[in-house]
Coordinates of C-alpha atoms in Angstrom, one line a residue:
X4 CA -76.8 -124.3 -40.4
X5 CA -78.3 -127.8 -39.4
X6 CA -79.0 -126.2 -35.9
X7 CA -80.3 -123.0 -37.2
X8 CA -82.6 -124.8 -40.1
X9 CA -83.6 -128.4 -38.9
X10 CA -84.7 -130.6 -41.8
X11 CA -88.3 -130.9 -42.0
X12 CA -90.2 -134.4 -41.8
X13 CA -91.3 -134.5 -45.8
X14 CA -87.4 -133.9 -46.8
X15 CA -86.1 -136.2 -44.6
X16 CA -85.6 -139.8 -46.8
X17 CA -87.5 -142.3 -45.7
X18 CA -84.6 -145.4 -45.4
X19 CA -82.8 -142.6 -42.7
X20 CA -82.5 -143.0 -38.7
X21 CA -85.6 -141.4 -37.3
X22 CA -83.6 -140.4 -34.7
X23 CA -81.8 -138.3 -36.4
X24 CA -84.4 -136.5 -37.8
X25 CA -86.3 -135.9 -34.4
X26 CA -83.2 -134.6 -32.6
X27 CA -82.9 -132.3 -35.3
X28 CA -86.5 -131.0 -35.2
X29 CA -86.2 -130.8 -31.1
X30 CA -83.5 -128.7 -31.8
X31 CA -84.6 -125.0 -30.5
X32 CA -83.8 -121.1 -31.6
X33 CA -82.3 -120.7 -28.3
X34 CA -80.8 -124.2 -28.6
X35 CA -79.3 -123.3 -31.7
X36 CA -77.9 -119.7 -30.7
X37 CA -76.3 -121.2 -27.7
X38 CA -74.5 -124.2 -29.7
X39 CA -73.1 -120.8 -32.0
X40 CA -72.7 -118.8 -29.4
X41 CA -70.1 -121.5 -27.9
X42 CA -68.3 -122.3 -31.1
X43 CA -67.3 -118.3 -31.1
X44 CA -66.3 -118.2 -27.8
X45 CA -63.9 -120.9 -28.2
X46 CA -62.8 -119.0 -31.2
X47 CA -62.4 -115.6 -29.5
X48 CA -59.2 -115.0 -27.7
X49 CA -59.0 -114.8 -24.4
X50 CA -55.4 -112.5 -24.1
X51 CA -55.5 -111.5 -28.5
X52 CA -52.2 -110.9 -30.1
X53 CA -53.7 -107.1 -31.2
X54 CA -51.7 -104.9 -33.5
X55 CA -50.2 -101.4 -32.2
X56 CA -53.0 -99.6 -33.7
X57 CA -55.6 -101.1 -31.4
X58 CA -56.4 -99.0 -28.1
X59 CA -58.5 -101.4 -25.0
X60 CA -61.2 -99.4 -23.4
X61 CA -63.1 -101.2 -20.5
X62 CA -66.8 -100.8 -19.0
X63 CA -68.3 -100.1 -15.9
X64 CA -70.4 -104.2 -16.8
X65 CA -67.3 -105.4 -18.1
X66 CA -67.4 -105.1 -21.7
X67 CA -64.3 -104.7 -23.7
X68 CA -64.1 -102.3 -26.9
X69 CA -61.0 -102.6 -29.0
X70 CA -60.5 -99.5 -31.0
X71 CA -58.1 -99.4 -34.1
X72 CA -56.8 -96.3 -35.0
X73 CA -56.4 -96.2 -39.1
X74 CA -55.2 -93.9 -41.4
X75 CA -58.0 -93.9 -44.0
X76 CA -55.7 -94.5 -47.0
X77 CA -53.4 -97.4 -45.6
X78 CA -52.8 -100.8 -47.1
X79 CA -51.4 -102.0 -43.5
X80 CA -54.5 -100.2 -41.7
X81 CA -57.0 -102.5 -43.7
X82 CA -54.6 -105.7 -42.0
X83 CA -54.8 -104.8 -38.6
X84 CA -59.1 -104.1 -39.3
X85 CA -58.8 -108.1 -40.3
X86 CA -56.4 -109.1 -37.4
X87 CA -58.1 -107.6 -34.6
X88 CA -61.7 -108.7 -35.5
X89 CA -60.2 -112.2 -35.7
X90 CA -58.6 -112.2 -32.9
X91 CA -61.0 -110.9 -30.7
X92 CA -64.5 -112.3 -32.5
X93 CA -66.7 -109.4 -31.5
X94 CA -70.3 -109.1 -31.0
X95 CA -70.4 -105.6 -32.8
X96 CA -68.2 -103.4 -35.2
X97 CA -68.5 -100.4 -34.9
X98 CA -67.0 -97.5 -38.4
X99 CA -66.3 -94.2 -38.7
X100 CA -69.3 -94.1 -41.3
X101 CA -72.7 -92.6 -41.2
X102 CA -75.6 -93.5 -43.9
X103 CA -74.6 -90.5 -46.7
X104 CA -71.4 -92.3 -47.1
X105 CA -72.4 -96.0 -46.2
X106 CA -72.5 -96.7 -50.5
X107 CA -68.7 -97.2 -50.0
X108 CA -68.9 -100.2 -48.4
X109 CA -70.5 -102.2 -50.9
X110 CA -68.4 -100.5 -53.9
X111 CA -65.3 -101.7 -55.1
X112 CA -61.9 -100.2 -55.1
X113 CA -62.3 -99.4 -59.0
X114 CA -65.5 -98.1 -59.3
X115 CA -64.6 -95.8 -56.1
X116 CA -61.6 -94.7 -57.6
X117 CA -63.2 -93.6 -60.5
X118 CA -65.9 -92.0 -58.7
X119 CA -63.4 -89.5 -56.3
X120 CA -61.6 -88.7 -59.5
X121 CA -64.7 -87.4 -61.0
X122 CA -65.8 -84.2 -59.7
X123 CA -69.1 -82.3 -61.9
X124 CA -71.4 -80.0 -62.1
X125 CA -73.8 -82.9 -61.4
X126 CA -72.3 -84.0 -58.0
X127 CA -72.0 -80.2 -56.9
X128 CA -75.8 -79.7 -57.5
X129 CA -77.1 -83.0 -56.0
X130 CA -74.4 -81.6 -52.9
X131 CA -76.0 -78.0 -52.8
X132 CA -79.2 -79.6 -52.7
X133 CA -79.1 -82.3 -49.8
X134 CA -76.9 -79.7 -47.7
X135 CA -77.8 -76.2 -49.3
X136 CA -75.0 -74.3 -50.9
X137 CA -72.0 -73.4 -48.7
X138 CA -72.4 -77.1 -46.7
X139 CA -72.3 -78.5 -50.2
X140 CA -69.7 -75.9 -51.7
X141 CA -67.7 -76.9 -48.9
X142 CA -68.5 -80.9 -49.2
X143 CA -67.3 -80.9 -52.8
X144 CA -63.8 -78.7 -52.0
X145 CA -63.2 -81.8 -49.0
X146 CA -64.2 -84.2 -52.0
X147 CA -61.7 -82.5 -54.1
X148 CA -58.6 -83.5 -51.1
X149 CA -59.9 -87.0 -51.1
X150 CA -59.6 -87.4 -55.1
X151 CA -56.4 -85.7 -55.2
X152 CA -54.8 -88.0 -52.5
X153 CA -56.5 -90.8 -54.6
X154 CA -54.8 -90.2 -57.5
X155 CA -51.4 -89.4 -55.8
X156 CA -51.9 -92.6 -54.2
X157 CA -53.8 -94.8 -56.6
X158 CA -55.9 -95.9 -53.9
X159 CA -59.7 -95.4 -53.3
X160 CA -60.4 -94.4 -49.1
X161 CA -62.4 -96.3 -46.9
X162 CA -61.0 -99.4 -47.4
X163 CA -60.7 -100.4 -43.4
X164 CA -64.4 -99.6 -43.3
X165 CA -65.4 -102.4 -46.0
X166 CA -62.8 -105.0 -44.5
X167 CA -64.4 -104.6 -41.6
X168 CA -67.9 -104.9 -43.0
X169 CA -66.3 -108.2 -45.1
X170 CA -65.1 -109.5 -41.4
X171 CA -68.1 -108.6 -39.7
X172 CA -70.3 -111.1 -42.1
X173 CA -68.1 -114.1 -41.0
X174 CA -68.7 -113.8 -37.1
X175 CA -71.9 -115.5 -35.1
X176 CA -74.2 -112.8 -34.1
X177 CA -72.3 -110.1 -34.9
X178 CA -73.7 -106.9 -35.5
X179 CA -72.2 -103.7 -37.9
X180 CA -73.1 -100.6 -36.4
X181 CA -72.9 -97.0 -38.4
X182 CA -71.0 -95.1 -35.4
X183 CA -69.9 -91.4 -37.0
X184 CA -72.4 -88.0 -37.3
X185 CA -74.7 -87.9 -39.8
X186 CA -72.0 -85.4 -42.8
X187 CA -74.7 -82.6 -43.3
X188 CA -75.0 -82.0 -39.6
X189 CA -71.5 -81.7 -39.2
X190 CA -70.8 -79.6 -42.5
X191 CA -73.5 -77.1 -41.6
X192 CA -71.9 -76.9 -38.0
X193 CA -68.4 -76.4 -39.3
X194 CA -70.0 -74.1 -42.0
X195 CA -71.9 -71.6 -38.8
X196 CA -68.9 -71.8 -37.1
X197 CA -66.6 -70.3 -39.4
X198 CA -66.3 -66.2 -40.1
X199 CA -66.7 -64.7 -43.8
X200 CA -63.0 -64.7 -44.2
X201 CA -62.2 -67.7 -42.8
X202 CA -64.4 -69.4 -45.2
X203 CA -62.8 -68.0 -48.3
X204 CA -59.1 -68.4 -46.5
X205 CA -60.1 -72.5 -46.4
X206 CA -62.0 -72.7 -49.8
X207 CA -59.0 -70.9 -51.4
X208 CA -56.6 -73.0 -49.9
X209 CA -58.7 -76.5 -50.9
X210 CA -58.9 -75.1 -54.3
X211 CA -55.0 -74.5 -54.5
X212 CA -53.9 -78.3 -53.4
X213 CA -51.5 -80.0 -55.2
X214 CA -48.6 -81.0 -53.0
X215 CA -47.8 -84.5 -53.6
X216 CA -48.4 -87.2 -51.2
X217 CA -46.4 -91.1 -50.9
X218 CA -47.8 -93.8 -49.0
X219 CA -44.6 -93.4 -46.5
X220 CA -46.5 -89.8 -45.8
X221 CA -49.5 -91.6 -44.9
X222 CA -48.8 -94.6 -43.1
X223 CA -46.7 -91.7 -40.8
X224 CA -50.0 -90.6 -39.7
X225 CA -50.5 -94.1 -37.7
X226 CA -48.2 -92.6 -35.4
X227 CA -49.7 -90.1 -32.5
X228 CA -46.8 -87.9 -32.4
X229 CA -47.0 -86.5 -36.0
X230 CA -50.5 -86.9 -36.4
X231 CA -50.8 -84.2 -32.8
X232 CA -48.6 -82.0 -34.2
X233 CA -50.6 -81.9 -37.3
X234 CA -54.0 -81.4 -35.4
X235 CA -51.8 -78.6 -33.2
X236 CA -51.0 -77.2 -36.6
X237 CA -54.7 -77.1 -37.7
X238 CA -56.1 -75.8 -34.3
X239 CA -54.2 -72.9 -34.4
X240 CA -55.4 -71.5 -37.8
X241 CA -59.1 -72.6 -37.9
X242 CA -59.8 -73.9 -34.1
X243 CA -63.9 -73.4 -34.5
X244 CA -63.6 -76.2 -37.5
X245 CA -61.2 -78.5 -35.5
X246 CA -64.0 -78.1 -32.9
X247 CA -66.8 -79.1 -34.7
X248 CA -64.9 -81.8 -37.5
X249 CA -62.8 -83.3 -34.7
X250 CA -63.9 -82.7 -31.1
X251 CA -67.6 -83.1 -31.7
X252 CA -67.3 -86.1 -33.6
X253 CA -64.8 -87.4 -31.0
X254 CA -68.2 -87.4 -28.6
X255 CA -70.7 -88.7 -30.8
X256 CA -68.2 -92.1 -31.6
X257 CA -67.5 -92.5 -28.0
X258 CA -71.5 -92.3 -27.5
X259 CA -71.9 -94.8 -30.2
X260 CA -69.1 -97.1 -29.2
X261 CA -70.6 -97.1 -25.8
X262 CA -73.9 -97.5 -26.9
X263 CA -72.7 -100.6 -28.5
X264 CA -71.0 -102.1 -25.8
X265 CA -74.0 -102.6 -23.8
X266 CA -74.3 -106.0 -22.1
X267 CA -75.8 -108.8 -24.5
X268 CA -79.1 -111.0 -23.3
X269 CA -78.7 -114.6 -23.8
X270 CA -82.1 -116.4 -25.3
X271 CA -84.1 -118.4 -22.5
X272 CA -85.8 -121.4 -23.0
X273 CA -89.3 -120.1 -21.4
X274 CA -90.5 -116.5 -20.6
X275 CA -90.1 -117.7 -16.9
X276 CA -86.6 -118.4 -17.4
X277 CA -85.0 -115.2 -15.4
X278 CA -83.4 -113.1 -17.7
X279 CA -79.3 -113.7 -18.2
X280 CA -76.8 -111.4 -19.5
X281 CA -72.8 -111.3 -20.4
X282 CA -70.5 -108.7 -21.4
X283 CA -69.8 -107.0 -24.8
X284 CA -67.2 -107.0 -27.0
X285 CA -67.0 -104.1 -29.4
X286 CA -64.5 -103.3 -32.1
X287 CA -64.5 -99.8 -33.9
X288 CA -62.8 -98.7 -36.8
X289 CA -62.0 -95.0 -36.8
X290 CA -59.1 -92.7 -37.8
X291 CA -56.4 -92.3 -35.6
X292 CA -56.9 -88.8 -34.7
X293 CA -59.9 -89.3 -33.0
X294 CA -58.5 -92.2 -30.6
X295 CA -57.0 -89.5 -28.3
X296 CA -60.5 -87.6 -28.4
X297 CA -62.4 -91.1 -27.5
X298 CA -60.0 -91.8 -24.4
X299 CA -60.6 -88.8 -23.2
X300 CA -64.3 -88.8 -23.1
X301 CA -64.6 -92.5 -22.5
X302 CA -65.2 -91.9 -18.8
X303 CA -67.3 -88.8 -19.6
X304 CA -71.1 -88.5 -19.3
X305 CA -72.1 -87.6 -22.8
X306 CA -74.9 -86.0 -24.3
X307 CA -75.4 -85.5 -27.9
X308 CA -78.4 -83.4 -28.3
X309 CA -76.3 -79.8 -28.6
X310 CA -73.7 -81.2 -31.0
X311 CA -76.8 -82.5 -33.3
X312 CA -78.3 -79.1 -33.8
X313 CA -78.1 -76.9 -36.2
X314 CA -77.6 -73.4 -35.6
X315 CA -79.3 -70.6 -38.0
X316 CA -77.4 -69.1 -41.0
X317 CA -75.0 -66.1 -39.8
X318 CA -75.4 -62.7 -41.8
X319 CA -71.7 -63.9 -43.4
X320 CA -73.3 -67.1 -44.9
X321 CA -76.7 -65.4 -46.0
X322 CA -74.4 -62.8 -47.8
X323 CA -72.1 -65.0 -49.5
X324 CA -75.0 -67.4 -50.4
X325 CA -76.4 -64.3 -51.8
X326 CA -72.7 -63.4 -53.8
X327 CA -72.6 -67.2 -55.1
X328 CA -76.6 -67.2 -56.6
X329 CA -75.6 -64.1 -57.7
X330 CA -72.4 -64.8 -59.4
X331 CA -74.1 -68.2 -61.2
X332 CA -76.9 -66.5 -62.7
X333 CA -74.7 -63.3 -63.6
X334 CA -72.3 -66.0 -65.2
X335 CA -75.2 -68.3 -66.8
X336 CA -77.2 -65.0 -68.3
X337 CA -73.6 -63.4 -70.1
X338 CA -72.8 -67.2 -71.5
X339 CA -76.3 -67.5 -73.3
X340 CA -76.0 -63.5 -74.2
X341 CA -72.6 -64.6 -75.7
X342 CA -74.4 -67.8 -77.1
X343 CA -77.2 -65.9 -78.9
X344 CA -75.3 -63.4 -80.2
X345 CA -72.8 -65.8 -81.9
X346 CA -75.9 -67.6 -82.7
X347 CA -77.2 -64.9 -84.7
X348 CA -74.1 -63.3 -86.2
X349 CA -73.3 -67.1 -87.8
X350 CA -77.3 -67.0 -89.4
X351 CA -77.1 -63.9 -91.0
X352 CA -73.9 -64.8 -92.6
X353 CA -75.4 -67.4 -94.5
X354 CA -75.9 -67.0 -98.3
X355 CA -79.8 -67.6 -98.2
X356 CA -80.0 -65.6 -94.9
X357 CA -78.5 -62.6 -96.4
X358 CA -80.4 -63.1 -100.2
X359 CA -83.4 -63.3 -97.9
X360 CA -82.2 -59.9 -96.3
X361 CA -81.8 -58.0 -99.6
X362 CA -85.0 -59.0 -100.8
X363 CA -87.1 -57.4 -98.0
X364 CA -84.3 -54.3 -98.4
X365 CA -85.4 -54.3 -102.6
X366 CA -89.6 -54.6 -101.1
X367 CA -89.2 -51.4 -98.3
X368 CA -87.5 -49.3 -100.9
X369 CA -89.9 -49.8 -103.8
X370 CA -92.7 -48.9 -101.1

């Protein structure tokens, strides 16, 4: 902090060693980032003691990127986030988060508890409206599998992602990157993808969870064996959404993690100074099925323009958009038929409504 914000002349006190106040004002930005820049590279480990989680991915320029695999609802997943960025001292972290879901990293466990448990009829219109209704029908039914694992478990998701945001702050220079596809592109994607049927088939089978889940179950999923056989599983009843939910995003984090891992420019002193660089070193924090997906492209040449467009509404999905409008207003138009009918029957059976009603009935027959 000295380096980084020299004490000016006027706050310096006057009985104090000048010298120490001019070395402090010679003290340059690039001066100062080099002095910090040296303090974390004494820090950073040159062979880290990384935990079984973590998968090493090298660079054609020599940059490292450590990738942890987590399970998103592990106690021992947030410790190895912790570890590995200590070990290693990165210049970026790069999550499994994009900016509709980056709230969570600023919340705390309680309030995000609360907020997964609580699923309205607010939530599911704010949904339909930022991703139109069957993206946001089927955002609220995914919702619906986090809050039920949260309650089974107790514990709110995501909690890697803000460890790693909480490590990030404590390391010189190091940047937090947002590294996973924007959630209405892919929910639209997954949505095109998908047939009439198999649309009901997965909402009905969302709706209908309720098998219970232990922590054992979930810290399983660190290991690749089960967590395969559960993405074989998956592939072979719905292969278009593993496609678009898993493979695509598989691409877009390796594009982002390599994006990140980009050489770094050290500061000159002078603009004639020729320009200097050194390698990277990246840590991402993503769930453990898509560390197979990210080895596998890492060599790749990857373009993510196709996987970021959105294709045009099938007839399916204009039909059962049309079924759902349908089926609220048919639903919202009998409960206030019901409403005013009860409404009505309840006034006329009131003493004064029905004196009032035998009155006019005495007037009309007199006429």
């Amino acid at each position: 902090q000295a380096a980084a914000d020299p004490m000016s002349s006027s706050d310096a006190p006057e009985d104090g060693p000048k010298e120490t106040s001019s070395v402090s004002q010679n003290i340059s930005d690039a001066d100062a980032f080099k002095i910090l820049l040296e303090m974390k590279m004494k820090k950073r480990q040159k062979k880290p003691n990384l935990p079984s989680t973590v998968t090493e991915l090298d660079t054609e320029d020599g940059s490292k990127v450590y990738v942890v695999g987590t399970a998103h609802f592990s106690d021992s997943s947030k410790k190895d986030v912790v570890k590995t960025i200590q070990e290693v001292q990165p210049d970026v972290v790069v999550v499994e988060l994009c900016q509709y879901r980056v709230s969570m990293l600023k919340m705390d466990e309680k309030t995000l508890l609360k907020e997964a448990k609580e699923i309205n009829l607010e939530k599911l219109q704010q949904a339909i409206k930022q991703n139109g209704v069957m993206s946001g029908l089927m955002q609220m039914l995914l919702l619906k599998v986090s809050a039920h694992i949260t309650e089974q478990l107790g514990m709110a998701p995501g909690g890697e992602f803000r460890e790693a945001f909480k490590e990030a702050s404590k390391v010189p220079f190091c940047k937090f990157h947002l590294g996973d596809r924007p959630i209405p592109v892919t929910f639209k994607r997954a949505i095109a993808a998908l047939s009439f049927w198999q649309k009901v088939k997965l909402a009905w089978g969302l709706c209908f969870l309720s098998d219970p889940i232990s922590k054992d179950d979930v810290e399983k999923c660190k290991q690749k064996d089960l967590l395969e056989q559960m993405m074989a599983e998956m592939i072979g009843e719905f292969p278009d959404l593993h496609r678009t939910i898993v493979s695509e995003r598989d691409i877009y984090l390796t594009y982002m993690l390599k994006q990140a891992a980009k050489q770094i420019e050290l500061p000159r002193a002078s603009e004639s100074e020729p320009r200097k660089y050194i390698p990277a070193v990246v840590v991402g924090v993503v769930g453990m099925g898509h560390v197979p997906g990210i080895e596998k492209n890492w060599n790749s040449d990857l373009n993510i323009q196709e996987i970021m467009s959105v294709p045009p509404p099938s007839a399916s999905s204009k039909i059962f958009k049309f079924v759902i409008k349908a089926t609220v207003f048919g639903l919202m138009g009998y409960g206030c038929y019901r409403i005013g009918q009860r409404t009505v029957q309840f006034i006329l059976s009131m003493p004064a409504a029905q004196s009032y009603l035998q009155k006019l009935t005495e007037i009309r027959s007199q006429h």
